[in-house]
Coordinates of C-alpha atoms in Angstrom, one line a residue:
X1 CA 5.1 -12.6 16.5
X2 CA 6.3 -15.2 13.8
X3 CA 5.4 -18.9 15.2
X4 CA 7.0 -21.5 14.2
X5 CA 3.1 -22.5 12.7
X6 CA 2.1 -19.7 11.0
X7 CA 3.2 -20.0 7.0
X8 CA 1.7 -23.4 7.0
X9 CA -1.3 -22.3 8.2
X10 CA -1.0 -19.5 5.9
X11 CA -1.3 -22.0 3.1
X12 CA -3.5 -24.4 4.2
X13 CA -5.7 -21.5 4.7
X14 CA -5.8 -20.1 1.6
X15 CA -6.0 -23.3 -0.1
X16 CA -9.5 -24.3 2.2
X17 CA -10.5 -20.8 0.9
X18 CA -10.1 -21.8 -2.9
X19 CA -11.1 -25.5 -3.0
X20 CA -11.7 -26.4 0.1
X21 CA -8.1 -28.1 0.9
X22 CA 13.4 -14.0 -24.8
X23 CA 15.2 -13.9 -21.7
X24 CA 17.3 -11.3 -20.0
X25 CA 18.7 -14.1 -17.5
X26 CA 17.5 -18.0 -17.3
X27 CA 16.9 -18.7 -13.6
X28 CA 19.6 -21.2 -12.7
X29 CA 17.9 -24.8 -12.6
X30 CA 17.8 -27.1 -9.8
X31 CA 21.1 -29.0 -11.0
X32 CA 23.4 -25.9 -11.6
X33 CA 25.2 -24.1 -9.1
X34 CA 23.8 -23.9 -5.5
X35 CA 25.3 -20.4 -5.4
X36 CA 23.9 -18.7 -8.8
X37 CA 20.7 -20.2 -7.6
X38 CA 20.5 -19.0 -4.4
X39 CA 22.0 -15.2 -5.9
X40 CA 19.0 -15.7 -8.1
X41 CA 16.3 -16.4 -5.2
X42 CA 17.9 -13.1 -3.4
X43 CA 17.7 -11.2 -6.2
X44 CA 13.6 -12.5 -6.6
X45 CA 13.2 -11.7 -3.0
X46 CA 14.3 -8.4 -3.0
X47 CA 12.2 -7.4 -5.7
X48 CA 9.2 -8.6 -4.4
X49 CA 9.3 -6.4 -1.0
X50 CA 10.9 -3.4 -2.8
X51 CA 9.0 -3.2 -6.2
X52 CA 5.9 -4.4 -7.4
X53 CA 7.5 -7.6 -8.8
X54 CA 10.5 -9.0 -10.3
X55 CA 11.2 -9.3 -13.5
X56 CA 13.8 -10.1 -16.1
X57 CA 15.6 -7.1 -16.1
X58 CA 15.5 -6.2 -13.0
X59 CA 16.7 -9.5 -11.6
X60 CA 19.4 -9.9 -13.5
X61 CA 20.4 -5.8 -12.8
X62 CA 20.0 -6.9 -8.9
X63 CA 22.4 -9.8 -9.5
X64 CA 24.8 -7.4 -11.4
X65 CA 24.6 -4.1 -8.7
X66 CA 23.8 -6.1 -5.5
X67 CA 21.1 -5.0 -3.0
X68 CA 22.7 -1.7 -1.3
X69 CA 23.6 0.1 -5.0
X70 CA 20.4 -1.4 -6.2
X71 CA 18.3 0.5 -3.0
X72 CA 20.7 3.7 -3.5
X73 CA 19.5 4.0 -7.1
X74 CA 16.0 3.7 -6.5
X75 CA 16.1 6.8 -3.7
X76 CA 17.5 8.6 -6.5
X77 CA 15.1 7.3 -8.8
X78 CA 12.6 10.3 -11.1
X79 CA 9.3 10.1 -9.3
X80 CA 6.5 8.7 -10.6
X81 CA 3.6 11.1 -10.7
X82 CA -0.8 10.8 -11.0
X83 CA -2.4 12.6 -13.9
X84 CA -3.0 16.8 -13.5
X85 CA -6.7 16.8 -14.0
X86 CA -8.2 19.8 -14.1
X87 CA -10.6 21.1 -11.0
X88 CA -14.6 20.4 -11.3
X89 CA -17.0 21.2 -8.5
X90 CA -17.6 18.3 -6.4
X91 CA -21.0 16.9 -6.4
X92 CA -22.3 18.8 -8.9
X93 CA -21.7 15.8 -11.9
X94 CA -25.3 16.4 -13.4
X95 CA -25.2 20.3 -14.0
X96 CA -21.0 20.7 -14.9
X97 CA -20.9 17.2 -17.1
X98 CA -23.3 18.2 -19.6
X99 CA -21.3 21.4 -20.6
X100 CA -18.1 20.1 -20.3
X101 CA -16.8 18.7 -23.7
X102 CA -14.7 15.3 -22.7
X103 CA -18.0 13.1 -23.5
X104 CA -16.4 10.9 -20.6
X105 CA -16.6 13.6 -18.3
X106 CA -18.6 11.9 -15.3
X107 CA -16.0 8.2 -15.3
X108 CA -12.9 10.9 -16.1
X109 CA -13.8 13.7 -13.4
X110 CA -16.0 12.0 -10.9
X111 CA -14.7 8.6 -10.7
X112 CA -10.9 7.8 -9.7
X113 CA -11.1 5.7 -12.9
X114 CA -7.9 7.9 -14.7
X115 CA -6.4 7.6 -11.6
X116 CA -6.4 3.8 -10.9
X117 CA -5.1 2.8 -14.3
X118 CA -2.0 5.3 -13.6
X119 CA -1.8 3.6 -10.5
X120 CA -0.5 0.4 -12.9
X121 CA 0.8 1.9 -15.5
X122 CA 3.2 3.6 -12.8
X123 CA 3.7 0.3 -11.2
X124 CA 4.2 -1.9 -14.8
X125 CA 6.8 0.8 -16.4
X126 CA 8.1 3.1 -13.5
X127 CA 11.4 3.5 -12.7
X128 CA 10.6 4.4 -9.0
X129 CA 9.2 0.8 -7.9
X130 CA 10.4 1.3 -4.2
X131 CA 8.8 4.7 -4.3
X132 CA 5.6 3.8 -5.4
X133 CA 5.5 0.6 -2.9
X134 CA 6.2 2.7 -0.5
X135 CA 3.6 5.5 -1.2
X136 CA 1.2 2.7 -1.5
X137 CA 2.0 1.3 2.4
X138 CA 1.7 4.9 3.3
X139 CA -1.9 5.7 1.5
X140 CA -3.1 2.5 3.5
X141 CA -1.9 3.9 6.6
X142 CA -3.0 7.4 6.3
X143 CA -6.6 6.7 4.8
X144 CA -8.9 8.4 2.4
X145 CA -11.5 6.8 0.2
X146 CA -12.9 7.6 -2.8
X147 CA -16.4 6.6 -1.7
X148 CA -16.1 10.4 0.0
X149 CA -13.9 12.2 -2.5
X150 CA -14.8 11.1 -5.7
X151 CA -13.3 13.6 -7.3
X152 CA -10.4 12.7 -9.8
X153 CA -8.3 16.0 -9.3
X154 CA -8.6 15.9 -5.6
X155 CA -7.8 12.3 -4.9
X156 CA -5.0 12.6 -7.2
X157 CA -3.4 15.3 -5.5
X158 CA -3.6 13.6 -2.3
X159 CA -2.4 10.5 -3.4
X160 CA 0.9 12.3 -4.5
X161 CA 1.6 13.3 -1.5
X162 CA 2.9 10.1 -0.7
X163 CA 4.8 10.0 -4.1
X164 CA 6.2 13.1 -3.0
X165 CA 7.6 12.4 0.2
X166 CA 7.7 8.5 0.7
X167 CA 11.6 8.9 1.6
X168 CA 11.0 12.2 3.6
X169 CA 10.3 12.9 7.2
X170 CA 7.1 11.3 8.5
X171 CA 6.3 14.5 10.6
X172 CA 6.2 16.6 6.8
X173 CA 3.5 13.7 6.0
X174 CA 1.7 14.0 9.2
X175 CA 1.6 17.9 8.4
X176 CA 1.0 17.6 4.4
X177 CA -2.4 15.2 5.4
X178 CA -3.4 17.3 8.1
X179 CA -3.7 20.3 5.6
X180 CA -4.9 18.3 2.4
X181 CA -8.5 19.4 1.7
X182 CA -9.0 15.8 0.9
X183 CA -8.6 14.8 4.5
X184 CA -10.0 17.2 5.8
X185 CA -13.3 16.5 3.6
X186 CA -12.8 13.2 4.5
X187 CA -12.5 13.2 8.2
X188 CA -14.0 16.6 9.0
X189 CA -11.5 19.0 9.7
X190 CA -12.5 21.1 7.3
X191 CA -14.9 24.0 8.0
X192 CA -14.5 22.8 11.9
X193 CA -15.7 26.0 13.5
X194 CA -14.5 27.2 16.7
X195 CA -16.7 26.2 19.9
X196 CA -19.8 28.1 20.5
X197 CA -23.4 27.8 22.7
X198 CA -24.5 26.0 19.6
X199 CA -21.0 24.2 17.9
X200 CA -18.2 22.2 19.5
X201 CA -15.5 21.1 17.1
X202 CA -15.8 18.2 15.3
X203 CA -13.1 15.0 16.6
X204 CA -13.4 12.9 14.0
X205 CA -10.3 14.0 12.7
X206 CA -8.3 14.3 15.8
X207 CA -8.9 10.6 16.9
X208 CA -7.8 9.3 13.5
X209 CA -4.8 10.6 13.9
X210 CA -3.9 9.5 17.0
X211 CA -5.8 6.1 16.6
X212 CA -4.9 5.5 13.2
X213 CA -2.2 7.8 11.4
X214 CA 0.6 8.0 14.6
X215 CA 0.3 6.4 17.8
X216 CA -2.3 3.8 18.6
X217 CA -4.7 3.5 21.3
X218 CA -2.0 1.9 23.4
X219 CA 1.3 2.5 24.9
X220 CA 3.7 0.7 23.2
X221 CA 7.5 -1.0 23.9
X222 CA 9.8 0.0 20.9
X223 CA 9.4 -3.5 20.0
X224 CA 5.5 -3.1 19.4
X225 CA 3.9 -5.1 22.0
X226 CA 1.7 -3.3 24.8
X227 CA 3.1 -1.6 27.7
X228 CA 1.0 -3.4 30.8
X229 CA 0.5 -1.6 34.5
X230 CA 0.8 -3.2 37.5
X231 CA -2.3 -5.4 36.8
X232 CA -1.0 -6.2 33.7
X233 CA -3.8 -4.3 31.6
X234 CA -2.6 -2.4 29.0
X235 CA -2.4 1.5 29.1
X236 CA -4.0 3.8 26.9
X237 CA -2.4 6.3 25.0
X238 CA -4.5 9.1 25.0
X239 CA -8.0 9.9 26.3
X240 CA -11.0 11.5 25.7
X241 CA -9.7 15.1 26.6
X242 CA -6.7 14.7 24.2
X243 CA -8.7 14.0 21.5
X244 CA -10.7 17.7 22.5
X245 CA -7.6 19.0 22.8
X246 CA -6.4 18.5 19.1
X247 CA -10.1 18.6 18.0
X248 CA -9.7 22.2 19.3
X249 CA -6.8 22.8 17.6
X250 CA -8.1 21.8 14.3
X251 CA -10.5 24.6 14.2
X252 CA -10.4 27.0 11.5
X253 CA -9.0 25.6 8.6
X254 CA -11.0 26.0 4.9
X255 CA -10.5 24.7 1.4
X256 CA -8.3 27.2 -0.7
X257 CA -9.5 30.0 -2.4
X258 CA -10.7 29.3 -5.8
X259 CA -9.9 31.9 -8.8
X260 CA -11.6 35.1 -8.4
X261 CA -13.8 33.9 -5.5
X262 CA -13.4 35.9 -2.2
X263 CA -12.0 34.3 0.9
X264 CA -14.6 33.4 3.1
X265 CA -14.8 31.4 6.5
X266 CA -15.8 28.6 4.9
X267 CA -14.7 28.4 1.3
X268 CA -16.7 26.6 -2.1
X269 CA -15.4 23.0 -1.7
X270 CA -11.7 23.0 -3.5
X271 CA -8.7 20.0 -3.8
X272 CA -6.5 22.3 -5.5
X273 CA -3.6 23.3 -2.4
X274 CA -3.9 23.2 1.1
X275 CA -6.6 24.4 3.3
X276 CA -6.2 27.9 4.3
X277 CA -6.4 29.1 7.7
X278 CA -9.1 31.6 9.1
X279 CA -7.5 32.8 12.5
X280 CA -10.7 34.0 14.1
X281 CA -12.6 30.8 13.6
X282 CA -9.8 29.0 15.0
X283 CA -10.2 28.7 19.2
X284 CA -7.6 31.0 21.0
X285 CA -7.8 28.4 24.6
X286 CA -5.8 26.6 26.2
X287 CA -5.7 22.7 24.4
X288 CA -4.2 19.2 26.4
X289 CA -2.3 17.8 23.8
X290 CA -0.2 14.3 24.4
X291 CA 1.8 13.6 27.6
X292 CA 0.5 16.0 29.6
X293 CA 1.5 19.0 27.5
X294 CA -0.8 21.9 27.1
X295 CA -0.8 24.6 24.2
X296 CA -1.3 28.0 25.6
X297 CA -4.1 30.3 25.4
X298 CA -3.5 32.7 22.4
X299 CA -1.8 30.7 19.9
X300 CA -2.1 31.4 16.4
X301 CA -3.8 28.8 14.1
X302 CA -0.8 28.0 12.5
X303 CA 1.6 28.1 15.4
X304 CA -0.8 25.9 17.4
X305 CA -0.9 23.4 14.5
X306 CA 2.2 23.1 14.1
X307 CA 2.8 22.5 17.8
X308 CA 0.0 20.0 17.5
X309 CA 1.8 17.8 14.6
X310 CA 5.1 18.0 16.4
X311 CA 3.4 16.5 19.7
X312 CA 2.4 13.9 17.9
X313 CA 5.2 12.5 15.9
X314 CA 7.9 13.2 19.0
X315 CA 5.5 10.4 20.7
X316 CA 7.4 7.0 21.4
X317 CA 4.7 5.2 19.9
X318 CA 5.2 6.5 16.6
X319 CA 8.4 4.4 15.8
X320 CA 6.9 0.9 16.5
X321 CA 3.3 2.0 15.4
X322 CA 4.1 3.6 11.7
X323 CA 7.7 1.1 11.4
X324 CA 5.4 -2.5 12.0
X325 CA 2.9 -1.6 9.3
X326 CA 5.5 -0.2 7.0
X327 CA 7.2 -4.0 7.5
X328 CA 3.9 -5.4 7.3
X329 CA 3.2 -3.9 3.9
X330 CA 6.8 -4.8 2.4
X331 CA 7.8 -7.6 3.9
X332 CA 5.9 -10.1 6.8
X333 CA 2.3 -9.8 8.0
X334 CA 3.7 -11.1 11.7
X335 CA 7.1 -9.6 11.9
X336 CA 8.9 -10.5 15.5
X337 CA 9.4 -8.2 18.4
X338 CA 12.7 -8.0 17.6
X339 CA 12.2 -6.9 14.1
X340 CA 9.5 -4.3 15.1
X341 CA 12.5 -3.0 17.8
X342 CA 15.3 -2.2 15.0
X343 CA 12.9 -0.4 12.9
X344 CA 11.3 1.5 15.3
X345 CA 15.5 2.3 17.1
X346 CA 16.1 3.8 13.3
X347 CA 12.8 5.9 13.1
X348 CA 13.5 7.4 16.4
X349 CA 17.6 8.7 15.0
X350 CA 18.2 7.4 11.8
X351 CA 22.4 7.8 13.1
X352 CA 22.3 11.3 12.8
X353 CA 20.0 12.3 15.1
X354 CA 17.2 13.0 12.8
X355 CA 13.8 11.4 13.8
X356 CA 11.0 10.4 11.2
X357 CA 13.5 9.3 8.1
X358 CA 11.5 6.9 6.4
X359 CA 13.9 6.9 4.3
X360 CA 16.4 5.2 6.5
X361 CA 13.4 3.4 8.0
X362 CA 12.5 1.7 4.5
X363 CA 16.7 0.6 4.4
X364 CA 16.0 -0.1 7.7
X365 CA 12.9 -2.7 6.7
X366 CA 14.7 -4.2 3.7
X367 CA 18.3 -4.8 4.9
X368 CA 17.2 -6.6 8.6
X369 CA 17.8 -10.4 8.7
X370 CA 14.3 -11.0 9.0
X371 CA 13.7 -9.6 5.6
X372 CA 17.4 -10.7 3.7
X373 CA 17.9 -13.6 5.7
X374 CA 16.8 -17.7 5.8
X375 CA 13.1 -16.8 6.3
X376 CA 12.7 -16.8 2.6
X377 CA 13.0 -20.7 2.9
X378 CA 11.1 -21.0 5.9
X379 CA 7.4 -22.2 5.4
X380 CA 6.1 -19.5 9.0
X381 CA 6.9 -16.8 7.6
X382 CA 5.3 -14.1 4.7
X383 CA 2.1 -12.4 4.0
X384 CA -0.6 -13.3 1.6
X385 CA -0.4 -11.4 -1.3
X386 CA -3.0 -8.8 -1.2
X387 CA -5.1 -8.0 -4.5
X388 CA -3.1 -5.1 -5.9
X389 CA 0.4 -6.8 -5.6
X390 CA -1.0 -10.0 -6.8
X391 CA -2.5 -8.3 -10.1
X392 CA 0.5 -6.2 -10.6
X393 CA 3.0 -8.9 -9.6
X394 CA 1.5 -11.2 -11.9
X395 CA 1.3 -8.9 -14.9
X396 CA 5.2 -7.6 -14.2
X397 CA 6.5 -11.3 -14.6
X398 CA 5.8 -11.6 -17.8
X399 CA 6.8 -8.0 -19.3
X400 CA 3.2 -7.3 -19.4
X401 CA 2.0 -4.4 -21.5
X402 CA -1.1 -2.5 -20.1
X403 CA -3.1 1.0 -20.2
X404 CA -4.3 -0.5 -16.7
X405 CA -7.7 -0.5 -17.3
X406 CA -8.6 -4.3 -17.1
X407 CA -6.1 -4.8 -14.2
X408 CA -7.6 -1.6 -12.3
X409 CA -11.3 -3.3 -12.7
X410 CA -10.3 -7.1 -11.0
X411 CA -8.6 -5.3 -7.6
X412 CA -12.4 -4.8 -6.9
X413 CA -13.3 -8.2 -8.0
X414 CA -10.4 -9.6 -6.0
X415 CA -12.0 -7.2 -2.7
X416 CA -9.5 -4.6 -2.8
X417 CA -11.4 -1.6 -5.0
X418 CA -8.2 0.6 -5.6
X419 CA -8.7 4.2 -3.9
X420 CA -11.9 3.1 -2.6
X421 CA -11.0 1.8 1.0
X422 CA -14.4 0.8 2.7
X423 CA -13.6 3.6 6.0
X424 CA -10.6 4.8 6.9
X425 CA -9.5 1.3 8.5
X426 CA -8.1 0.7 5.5
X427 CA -9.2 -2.4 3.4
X428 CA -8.0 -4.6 5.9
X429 CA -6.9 -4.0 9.6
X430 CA -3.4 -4.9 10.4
X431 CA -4.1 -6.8 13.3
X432 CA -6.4 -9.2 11.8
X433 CA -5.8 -12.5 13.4
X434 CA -6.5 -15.9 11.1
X435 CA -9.3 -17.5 12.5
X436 CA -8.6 -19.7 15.4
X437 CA -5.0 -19.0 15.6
X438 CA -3.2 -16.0 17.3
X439 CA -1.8 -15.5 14.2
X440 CA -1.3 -11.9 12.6
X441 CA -2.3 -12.0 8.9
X442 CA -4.0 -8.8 7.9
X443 CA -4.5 -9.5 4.4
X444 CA -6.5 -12.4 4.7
X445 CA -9.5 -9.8 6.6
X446 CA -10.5 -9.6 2.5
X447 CA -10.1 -13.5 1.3
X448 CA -12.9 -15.4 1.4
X449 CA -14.4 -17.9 -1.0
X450 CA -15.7 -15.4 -3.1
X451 CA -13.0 -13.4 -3.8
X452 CA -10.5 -16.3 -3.6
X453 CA -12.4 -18.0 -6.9
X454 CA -12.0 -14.5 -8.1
X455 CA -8.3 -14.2 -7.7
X456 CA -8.9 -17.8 -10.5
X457 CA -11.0 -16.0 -12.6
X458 CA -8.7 -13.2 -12.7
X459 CA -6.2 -15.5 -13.1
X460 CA -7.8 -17.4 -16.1
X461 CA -8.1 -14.4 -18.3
X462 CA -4.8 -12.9 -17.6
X463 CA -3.1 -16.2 -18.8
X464 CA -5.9 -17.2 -22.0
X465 CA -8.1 -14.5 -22.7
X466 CA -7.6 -11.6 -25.0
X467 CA -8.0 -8.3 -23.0
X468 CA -9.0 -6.0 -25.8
X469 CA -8.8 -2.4 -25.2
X470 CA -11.5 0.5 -23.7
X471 CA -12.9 1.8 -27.4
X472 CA -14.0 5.0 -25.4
X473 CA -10.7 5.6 -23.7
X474 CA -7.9 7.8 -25.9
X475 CA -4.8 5.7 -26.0
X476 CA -6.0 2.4 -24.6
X477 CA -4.1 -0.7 -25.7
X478 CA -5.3 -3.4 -23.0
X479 CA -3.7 -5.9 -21.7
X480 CA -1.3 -8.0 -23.1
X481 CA 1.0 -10.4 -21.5
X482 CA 4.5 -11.4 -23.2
X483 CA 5.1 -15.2 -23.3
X484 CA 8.3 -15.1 -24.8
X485 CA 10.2 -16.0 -22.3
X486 CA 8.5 -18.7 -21.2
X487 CA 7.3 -20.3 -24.7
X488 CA 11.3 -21.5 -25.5
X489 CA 11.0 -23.6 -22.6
X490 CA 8.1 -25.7 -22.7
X491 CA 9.4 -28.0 -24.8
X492 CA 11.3 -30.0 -21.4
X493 CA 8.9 -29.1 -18.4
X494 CA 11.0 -29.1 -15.9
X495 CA 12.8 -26.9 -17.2
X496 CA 9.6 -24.5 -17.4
X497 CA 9.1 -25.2 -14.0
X498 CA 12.5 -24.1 -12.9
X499 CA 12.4 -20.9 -14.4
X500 CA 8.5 -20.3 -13.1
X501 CA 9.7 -21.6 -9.3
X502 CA 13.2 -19.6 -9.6
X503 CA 11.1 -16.0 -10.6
X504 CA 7.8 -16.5 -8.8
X505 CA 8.7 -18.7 -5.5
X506 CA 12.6 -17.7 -5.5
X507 CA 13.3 -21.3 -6.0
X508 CA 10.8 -22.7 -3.1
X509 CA 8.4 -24.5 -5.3
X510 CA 7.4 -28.2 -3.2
X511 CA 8.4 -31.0 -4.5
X512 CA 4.5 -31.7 -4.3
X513 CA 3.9 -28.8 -6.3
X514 CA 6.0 -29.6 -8.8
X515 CA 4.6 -33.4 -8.9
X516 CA 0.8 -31.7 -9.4
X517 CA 1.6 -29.2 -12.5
X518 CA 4.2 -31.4 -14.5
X519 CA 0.9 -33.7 -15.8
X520 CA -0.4 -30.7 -16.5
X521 CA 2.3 -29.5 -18.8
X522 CA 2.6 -32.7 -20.4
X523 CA -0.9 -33.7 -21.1
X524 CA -0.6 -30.8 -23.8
X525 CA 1.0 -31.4 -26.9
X526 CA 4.9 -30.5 -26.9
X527 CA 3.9 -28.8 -30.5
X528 CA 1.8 -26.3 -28.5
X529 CA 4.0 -24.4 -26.4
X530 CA 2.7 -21.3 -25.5
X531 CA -0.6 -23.2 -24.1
X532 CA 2.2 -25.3 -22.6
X533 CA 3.7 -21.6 -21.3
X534 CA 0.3 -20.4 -20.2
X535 CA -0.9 -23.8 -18.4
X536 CA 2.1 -23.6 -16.0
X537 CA 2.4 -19.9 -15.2
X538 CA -1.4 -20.1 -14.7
X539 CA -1.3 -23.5 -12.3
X540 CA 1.8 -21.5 -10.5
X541 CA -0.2 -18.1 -10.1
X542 CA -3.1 -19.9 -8.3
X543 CA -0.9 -22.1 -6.1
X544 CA -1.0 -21.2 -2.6
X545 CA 2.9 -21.3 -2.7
X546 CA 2.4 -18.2 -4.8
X547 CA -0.4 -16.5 -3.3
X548 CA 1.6 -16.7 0.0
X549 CA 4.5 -14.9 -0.6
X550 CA 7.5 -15.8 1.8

């Protein structure tokens, strides 16, 4: 729940963590008119939950469009896409690299190195930003890490899954995962033999998805609190003969063929395609899937898959379970009940009877009062910005041109290693509770002192450093940030500080705040304005008013 507490403590917390306590529209300043400022703060808002942040442009298109033709035109948006890199045998670096001709062939083809500057590239010039948010929330739901498949094709191909189908239907993603060869390499499915006297099918794969990718471990309410029995305990979802079940039913399955090898029970390790099903590895008995429902004996592999997936996502968990971390990811880290409930009642018919349209579930998420309404003023309420939205919101703001490289290297720095997830939890659980409160903040599971200073350092050299580019990477142009918005207006302070407060805090910047940074400003000479420029966006970045994004 959101308490009436928790966005002060958000900011108090994250400040003990730190220290121990030419324009396309001109943000309307404090003194103009209430309305155009507030249509700008909307606008700001929006942006920040739909895209990977605001910026000119886009702001002043909002204002123009309003929020529903805005939303319409990025469902219609071109999709963003990773790299096609071509297939290499996994784990076998030290015997394909040194006959391979790209001299970079070990950081291009067995590191996700291409792919994580893509990543912002994508997210800095991509028309799709809702897409690509989206697809983000989703690869943090549905786990893989590269510290298992740390092969560029493969994670690739994975990863645009969610591209492909962030406004599909969430049992289409529950299938596409279940048949990636990256998950399955990842969680075990694949090669899972049928049971013998010496094998019983691996789980691991079946509990994650029930755990993890669809349900939870507990009955829910559609407004995502726990169902209770007559003790008032809570009541598990599933048990240990469920999760044989589905193990059982995830027998059989292989990587794909590769080119002009023959099919075999268990395949060479391949990314490219699904995993191919070998019927007679797969077990032919009777399987307890979910609610009491059992497969029947004699099922084919795919048949009983398919039944598999479909028990699963016809659940009543799903709704609440996938809709709160979708909100959690766009929006609030401690959305209410009530929130959680309309999500969840449009997952389960979107209005015409179709379940699973995340599609109308993302519309859902961006258009409830909770994420349009007063909250944006309200000091409980928001999510910490984690490392990956705080880099790329940082480096959108100010028109940033990038080949992602630099900004790719500080996510790890800032303990968020892009595509390297530490286990299939994810980075950070999303019931992570700030210490001594009851309060949901899952985000803050990765701050601590360490990589809080690191979020200053990163900070620092965004804002005054030159960020040269990769001399052994084709194409690289670094980093560079674009100041000259800013610069024009450093000449009257407050005047810089309305246009940082209206873009980066949608016009919420303290009158405290404020009071800190103008000395700042004006200890520098007025004949220096870009370190003028940079000294304010840089004391705005690190402000916990910032970091905490309401």
């Amino acid at each position: 729940m959101t308490r009436p507490h928790s966005g002060r403590t958000l900011c108090a917390l994250l400040l003990a963590a730190t220290f121990g306590t030419a324009s396309l529209w001109t943000a309307p300043s404090i003194a103009q008119d209430s309305s155009a400022a507030q249509a700008y703060a909307n606008a700001v808002r929006l942006l920040e939950q739909a895209t990977f942040g605001p910026n000119d442009a886009l702001i002043a298109h909002v204002m123009q469009v309003g929020t529903e033709a805005f939303l319409n035109e990025q469902y219609a948006a071109p999709k963003s896409a990773y790299p096609a890199l071509k297939y290499v045998p996994a784990g076998q670096q030290a015997t394909f690299c040194p006959t391979d001709p790209n001299p970079q062939c070990a950081r291009d083809y067995y590191s996700l190195f291409l792919l994580q500057n893509a990543f912002f590239t994508n997210a800095l010039n991509g028309a799709d930003q809702l897409r690509q948010r989206v697809a983000f929330a989703l690869s943090q739901i549905l786990v893989t890490s590269g510290l298992t498949v740390n092969t560029a094709y493969g994670m690739g191909a994975y990863q645009q899954i969610f591209l492909d189908n962030a406004f599909g239907n969430y049992e289409q993603i529950l299938t596409r995962v279940t048949l990636s060869p990256v998950m399955g390499e990842f969680l075990n499915m694949v090669n899972n033999d049928k049971p013998s006297s010496s094998v019983q099918p691996n789980e691991n794969y079946a509990r994650e998805l029930l755990q993890l990718f669809s349900i939870g471990v507990w009955q829910l309410n559609q407004d995502g609190t726990q169902k209770q029995d007559a003790a008032g305990a809570p009541i598990p979802s599933y048990g240990q003969d469920e999760i044989e079940g589905f193990a059982h039913v995830f027998t059989g399955w292989t990587y794909p063929v590769l080119p002009g090898v023959p099919a075999r029970t268990h395949n060479p390790k391949n990314y490219l395609g699904d995993m191919v099903p070998v019927d007679s590895n797969h077990d032919k008995g009777a399987k307890l899937l979910l609610n009491g429902a059992t497969l029947p004996a004699g099922g084919s592999i795919q048949a009983d898959l398919t039944a598999a997936i479909h028990s699963v996502f016809i659940h009543p968990n799903v709704g609440p379970f996938i809709g709160k971390q979708l909100i959690q990811k766009l929006v609030a880290g401690d959305p209410t009940p009530r929130y959680v409930s309309r999500v969840a009642a449009i997952f389960n018919d979107n209005g015409q009877g179709v379940r699973g349209d995340l599609k109308a579930v993302v519309n859902a998420i961006l258009n409830d009062p909770e994420a349009r309404g007063f909250a944006k003023g309200n000091t409980a309420y928001g999510k910490l910005r984690e490392p990956v939205l705080f880099i790329a919101a940082a480096a959108r703001t100010l028109g940033t041109q990038s080949d992602g490289v630099y900004l790719a290297q500080q996510t790890t720095q800032l303990g968020q290693r892009l595509f390297y997830p530490a286990s299939v939890f994810n980075y950070y659980p999303p019931t992570y509770l700030l210490p001594d409160t009851a309060d949901v903040a899952p985000e803050f599971a990765i701050q601590n002192s360490s990589t809080a200073i690191n979020r200053y350092n990163f900070a620092n050299t965004f804002s005054f450093g030159t960020i040269a580019p990769l001399a052994t990477l084709p194409g690289a142009i670094g980093t560079t940030p674009n100041w000259t918005t800013l610069t024009p207006l450093a000449g009257d302070p407050n005047a810089l500080l309305d246009q940082l407060s209206a873009q980066m805090t949608h016009g919420t910047m303290s009158a405290q705040m404020r009071a800190a940074i103008i000395p700042a400003i004006t200890a520098i000479p007025a004949t220096n304005p870009l370190s003028r420029a940079k000294t304010a966006f840089y004391l705005v970045l690190t402000s916990a008013e910032y970091q905490v994004e309401r």
